[in-house]
mmCIF file of C-alpha atoms and ligand atoms in Angstrom:
data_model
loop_
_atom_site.group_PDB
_atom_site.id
_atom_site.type_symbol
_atom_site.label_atom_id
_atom_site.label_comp_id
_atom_site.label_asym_id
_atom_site.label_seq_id
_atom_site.Cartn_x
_atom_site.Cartn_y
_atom_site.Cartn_z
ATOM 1 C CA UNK A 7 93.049 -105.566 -39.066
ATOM 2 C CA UNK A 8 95.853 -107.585 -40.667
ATOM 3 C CA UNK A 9 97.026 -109.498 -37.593
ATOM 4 C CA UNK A 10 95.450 -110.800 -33.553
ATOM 5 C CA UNK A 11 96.054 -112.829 -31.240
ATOM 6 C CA UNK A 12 94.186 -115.385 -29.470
ATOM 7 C CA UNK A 13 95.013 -117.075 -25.895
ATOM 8 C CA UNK A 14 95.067 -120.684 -26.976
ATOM 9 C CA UNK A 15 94.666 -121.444 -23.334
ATOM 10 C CA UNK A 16 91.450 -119.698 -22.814
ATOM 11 C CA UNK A 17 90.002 -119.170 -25.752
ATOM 12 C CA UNK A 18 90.426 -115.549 -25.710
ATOM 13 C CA UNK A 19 90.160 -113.615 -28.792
ATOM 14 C CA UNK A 20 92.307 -110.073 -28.358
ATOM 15 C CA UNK A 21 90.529 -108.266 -30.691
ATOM 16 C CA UNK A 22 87.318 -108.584 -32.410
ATOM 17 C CA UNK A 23 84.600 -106.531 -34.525
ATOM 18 C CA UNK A 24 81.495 -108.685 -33.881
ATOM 19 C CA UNK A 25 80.231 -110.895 -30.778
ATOM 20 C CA UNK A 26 77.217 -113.128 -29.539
ATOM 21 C CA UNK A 27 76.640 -114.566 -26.732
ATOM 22 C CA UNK A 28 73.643 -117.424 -26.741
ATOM 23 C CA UNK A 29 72.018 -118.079 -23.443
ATOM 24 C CA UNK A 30 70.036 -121.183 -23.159
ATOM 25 C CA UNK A 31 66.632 -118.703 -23.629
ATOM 26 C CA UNK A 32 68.161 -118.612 -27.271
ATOM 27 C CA UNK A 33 67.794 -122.295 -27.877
ATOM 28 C CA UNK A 34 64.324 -122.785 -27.446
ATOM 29 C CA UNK A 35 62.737 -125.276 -29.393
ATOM 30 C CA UNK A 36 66.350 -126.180 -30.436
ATOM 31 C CA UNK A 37 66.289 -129.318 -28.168
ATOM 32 C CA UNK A 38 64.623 -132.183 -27.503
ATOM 33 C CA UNK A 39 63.315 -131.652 -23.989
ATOM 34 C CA UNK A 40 62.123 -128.267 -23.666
ATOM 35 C CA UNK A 41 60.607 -128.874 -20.389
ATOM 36 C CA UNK A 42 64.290 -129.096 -19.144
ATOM 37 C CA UNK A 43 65.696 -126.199 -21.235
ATOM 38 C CA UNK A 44 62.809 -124.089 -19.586
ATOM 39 C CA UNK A 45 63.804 -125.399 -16.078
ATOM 40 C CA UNK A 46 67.711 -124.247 -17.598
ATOM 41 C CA UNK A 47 66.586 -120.917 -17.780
ATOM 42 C CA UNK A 48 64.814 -120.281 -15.091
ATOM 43 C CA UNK A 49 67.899 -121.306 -12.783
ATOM 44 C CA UNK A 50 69.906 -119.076 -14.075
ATOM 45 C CA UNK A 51 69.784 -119.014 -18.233
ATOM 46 C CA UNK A 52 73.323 -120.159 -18.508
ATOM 47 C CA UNK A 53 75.649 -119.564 -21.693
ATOM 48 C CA UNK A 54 75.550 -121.988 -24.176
ATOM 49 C CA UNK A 55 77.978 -120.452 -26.423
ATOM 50 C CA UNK A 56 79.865 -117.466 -27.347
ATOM 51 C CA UNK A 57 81.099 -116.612 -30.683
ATOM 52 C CA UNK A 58 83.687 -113.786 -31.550
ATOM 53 C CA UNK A 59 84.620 -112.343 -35.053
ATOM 54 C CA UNK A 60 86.260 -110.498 -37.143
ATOM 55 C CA UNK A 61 84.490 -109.801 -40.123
ATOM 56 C CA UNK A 62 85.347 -108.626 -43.717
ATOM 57 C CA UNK A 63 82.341 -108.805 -45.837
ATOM 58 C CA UNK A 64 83.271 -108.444 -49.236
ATOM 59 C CA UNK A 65 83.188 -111.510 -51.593
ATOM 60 C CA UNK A 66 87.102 -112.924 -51.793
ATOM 61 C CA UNK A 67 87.296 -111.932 -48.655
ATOM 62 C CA UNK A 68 87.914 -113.904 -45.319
ATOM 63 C CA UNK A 69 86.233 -113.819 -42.132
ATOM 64 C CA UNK A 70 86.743 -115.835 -38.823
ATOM 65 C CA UNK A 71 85.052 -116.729 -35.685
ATOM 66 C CA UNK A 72 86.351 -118.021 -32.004
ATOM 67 C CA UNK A 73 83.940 -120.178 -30.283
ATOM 68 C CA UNK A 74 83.476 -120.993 -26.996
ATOM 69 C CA UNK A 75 80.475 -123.918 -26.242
ATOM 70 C CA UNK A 76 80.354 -124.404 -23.092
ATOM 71 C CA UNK A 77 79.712 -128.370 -21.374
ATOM 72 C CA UNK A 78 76.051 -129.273 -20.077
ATOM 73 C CA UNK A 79 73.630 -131.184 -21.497
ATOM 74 C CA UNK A 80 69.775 -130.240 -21.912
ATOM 75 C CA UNK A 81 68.069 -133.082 -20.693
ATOM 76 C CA UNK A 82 70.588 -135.962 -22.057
ATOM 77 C CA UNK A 83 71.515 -133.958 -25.276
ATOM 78 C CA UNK A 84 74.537 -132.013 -25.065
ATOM 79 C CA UNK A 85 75.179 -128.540 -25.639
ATOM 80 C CA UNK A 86 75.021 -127.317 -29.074
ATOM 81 C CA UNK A 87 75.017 -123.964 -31.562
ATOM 82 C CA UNK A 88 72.306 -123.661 -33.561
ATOM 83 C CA UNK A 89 73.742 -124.546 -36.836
ATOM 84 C CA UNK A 90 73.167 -122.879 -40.257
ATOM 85 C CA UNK A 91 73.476 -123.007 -43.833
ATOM 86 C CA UNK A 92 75.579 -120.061 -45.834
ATOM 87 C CA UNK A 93 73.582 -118.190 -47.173
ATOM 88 C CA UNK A 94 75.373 -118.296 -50.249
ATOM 89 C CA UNK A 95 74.809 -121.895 -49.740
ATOM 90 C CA UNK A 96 78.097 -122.563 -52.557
ATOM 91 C CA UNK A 97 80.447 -120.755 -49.639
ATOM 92 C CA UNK A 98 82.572 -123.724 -47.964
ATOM 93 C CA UNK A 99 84.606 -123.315 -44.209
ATOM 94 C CA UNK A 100 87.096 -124.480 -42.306
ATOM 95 C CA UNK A 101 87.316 -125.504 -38.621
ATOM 96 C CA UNK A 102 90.074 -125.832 -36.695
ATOM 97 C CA UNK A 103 90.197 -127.361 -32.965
ATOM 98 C CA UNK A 104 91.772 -125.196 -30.221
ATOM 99 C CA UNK A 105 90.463 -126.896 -27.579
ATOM 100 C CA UNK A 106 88.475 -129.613 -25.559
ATOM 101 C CA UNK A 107 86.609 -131.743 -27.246
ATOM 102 C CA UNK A 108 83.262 -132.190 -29.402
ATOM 103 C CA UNK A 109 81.415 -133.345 -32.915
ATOM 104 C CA UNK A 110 81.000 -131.329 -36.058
ATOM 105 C CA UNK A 111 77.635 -132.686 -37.639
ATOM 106 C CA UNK A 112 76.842 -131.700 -41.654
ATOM 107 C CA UNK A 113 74.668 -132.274 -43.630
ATOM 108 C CA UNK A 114 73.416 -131.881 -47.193
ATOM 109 C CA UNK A 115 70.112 -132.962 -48.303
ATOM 110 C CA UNK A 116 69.889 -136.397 -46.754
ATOM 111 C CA UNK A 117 73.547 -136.921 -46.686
ATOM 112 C CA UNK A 118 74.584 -136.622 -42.588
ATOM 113 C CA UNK A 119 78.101 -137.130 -41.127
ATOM 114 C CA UNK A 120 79.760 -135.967 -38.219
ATOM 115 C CA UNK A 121 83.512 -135.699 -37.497
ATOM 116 C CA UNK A 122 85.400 -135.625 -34.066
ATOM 117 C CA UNK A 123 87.100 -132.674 -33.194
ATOM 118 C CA UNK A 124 89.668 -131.973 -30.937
ATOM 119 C CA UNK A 125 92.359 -129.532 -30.320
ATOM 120 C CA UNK A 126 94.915 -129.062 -33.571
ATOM 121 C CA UNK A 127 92.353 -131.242 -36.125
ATOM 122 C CA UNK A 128 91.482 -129.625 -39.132
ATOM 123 C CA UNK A 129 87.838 -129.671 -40.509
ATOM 124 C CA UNK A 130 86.817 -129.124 -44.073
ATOM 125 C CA UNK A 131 83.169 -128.096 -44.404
ATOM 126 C CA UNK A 132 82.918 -128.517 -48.290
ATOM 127 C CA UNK A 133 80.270 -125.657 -49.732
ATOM 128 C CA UNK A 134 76.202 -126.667 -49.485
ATOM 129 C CA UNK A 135 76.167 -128.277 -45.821
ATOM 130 C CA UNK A 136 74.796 -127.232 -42.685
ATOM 131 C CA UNK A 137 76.971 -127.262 -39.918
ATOM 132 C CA UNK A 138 76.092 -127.504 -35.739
ATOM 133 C CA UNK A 139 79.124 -128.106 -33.405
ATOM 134 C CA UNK A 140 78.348 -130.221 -30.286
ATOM 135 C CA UNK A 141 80.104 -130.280 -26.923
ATOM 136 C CA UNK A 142 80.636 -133.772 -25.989
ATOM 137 C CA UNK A 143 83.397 -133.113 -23.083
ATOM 138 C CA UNK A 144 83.975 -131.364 -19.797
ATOM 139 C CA UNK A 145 85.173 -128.603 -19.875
ATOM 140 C CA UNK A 146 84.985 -125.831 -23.204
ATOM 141 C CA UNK A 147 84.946 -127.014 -26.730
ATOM 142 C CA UNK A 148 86.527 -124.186 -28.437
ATOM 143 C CA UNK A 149 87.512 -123.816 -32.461
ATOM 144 C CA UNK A 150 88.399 -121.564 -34.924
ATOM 145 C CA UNK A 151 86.290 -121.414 -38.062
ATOM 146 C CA UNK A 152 87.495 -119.475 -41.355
ATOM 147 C CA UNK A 153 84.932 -118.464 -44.439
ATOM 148 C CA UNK A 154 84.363 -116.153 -46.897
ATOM 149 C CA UNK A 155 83.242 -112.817 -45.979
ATOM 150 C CA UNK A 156 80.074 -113.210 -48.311
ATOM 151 C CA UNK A 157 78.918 -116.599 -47.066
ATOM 152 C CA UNK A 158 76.378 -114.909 -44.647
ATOM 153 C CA UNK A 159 74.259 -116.913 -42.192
ATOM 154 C CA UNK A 160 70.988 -118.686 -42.791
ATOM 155 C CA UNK A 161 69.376 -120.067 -39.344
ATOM 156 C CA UNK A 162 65.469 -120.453 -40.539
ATOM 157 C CA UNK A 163 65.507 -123.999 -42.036
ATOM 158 C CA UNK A 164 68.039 -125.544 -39.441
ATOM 159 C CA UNK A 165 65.575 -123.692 -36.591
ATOM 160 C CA UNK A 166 62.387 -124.809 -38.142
ATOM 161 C CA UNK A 167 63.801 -129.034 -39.126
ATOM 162 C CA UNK A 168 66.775 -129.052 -37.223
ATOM 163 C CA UNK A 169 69.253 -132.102 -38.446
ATOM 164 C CA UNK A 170 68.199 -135.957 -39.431
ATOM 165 C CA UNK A 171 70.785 -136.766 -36.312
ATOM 166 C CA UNK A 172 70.253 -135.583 -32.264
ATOM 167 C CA UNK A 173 73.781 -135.903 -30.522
ATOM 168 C CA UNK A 174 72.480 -137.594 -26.420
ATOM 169 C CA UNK A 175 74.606 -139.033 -23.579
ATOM 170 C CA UNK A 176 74.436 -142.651 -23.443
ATOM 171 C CA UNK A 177 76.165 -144.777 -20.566
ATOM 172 C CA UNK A 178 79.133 -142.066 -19.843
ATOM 173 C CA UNK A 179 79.690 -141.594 -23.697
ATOM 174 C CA UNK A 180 78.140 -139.594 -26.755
ATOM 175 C CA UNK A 181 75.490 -141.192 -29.105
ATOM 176 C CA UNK A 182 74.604 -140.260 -32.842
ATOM 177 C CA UNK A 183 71.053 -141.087 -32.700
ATOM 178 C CA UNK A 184 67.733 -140.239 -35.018
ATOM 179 C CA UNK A 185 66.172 -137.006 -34.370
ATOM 180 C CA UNK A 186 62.678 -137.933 -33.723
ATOM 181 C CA UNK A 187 61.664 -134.427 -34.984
ATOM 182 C CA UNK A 188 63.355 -134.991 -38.407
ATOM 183 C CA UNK A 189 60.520 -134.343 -41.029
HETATM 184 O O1 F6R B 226 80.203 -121.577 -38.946
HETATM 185 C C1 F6R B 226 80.585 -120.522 -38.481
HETATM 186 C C2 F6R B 226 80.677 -119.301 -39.313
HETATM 187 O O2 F6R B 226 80.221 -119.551 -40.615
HETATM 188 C C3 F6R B 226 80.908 -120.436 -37.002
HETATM 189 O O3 F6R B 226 81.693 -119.344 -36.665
HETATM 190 C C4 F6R B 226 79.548 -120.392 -36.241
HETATM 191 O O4 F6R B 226 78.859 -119.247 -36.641
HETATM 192 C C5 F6R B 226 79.670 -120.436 -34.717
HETATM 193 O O5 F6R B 226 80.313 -121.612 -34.320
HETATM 194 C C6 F6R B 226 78.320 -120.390 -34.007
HETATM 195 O O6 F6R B 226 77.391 -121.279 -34.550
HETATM 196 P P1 F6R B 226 76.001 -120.740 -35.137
HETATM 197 O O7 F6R B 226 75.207 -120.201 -34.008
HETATM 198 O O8 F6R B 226 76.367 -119.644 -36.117
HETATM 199 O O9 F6R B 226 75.385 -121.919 -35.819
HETATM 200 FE FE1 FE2 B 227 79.460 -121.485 -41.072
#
């Protein structure tokens, strides 16, 4: 498929080859308070996150992904994807804000940052870190990512460690803090 469209408004991706949805039973263990992610999904299991793609898998080529994180908070951490590595862990991405507003946290060994994203900044995720987007607004974060079709997806060590940073609401506004879990 050489061209799409997507409905900068919504979020909307016309056309795509590959889609998940992640419900808050997805997440488990991903947060902090699991006693309120379990309450989460017994009132419902909301969506944390949706993800739509079109995929070409070949090395040198490109793939890319709409995503839609939704706001809420589990307990006073707000909604997140899981994160990964590539697993070609040399494959780098870009992110691109559409819409709303939220945190892009990497990290790469013990180096951690996070950058602010919002709709029309441009993200450079350089090749070798993990990557988690957070939703710290109201309403839905959403972004475009592009990466090459052979970077593939590596989930284990990010759902087993998670990242050396937790992102909580504190007094109306977001917090970086330590994740107690780290290590
Ligand atoms: O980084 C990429 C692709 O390499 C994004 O398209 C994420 O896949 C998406 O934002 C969902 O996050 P995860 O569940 O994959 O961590
Ligand atoms: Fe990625």
């Amino acid at each position: 498929m050489l061209s799409n469209y997507i409905d900068l408004e919504k979020g909307i991706l016309e056309n795509y080859t590959e889609n998940v949805i992640r419900r808050a039973s997805d997440m488990l263990n991903f947060y902090q308070d699991n006693e309120a992610l379990e309450k989460m999904i017994k009132n419902g299991n909301p969506t944390i996150y949706e993800v739509y793609a079109v995929t070409h898998e070949g090395g040198g080529e490109l793939s890319y992904a709409i995503t839609i994180l939704h706001p809420g908070k589990v307990g006073n951490e707000y909604f997140m994807t899981k994160g990964h590595y590539h697993e070609k862990r040399d494959r780098g991405e870009l992110y691109i804000g559409l819409k709303g507003n939220g945190l892009l946290l990497m990290q790469k060994g013990e180096e951690i940052r996070w950058i602010e994203m919002e709709r029309g900044k441009i993200v450079y995720v350089p090749p070798y870190f993990a990557h988690r987007s957070i939703n710290t607004g109201n309403g839905n974060f959403v972004f475009l990512a592009i990466y090459p079709g052979d970077a593939g997806h590596d989930y284990g060590s990010i759902a087993e460690k998670g990242f050396a940073k937790i992102v909580i609401e504190e007094n109306g506004n977001y917090a970086v803090k330590d994740n107690p879990r780290w290590k």
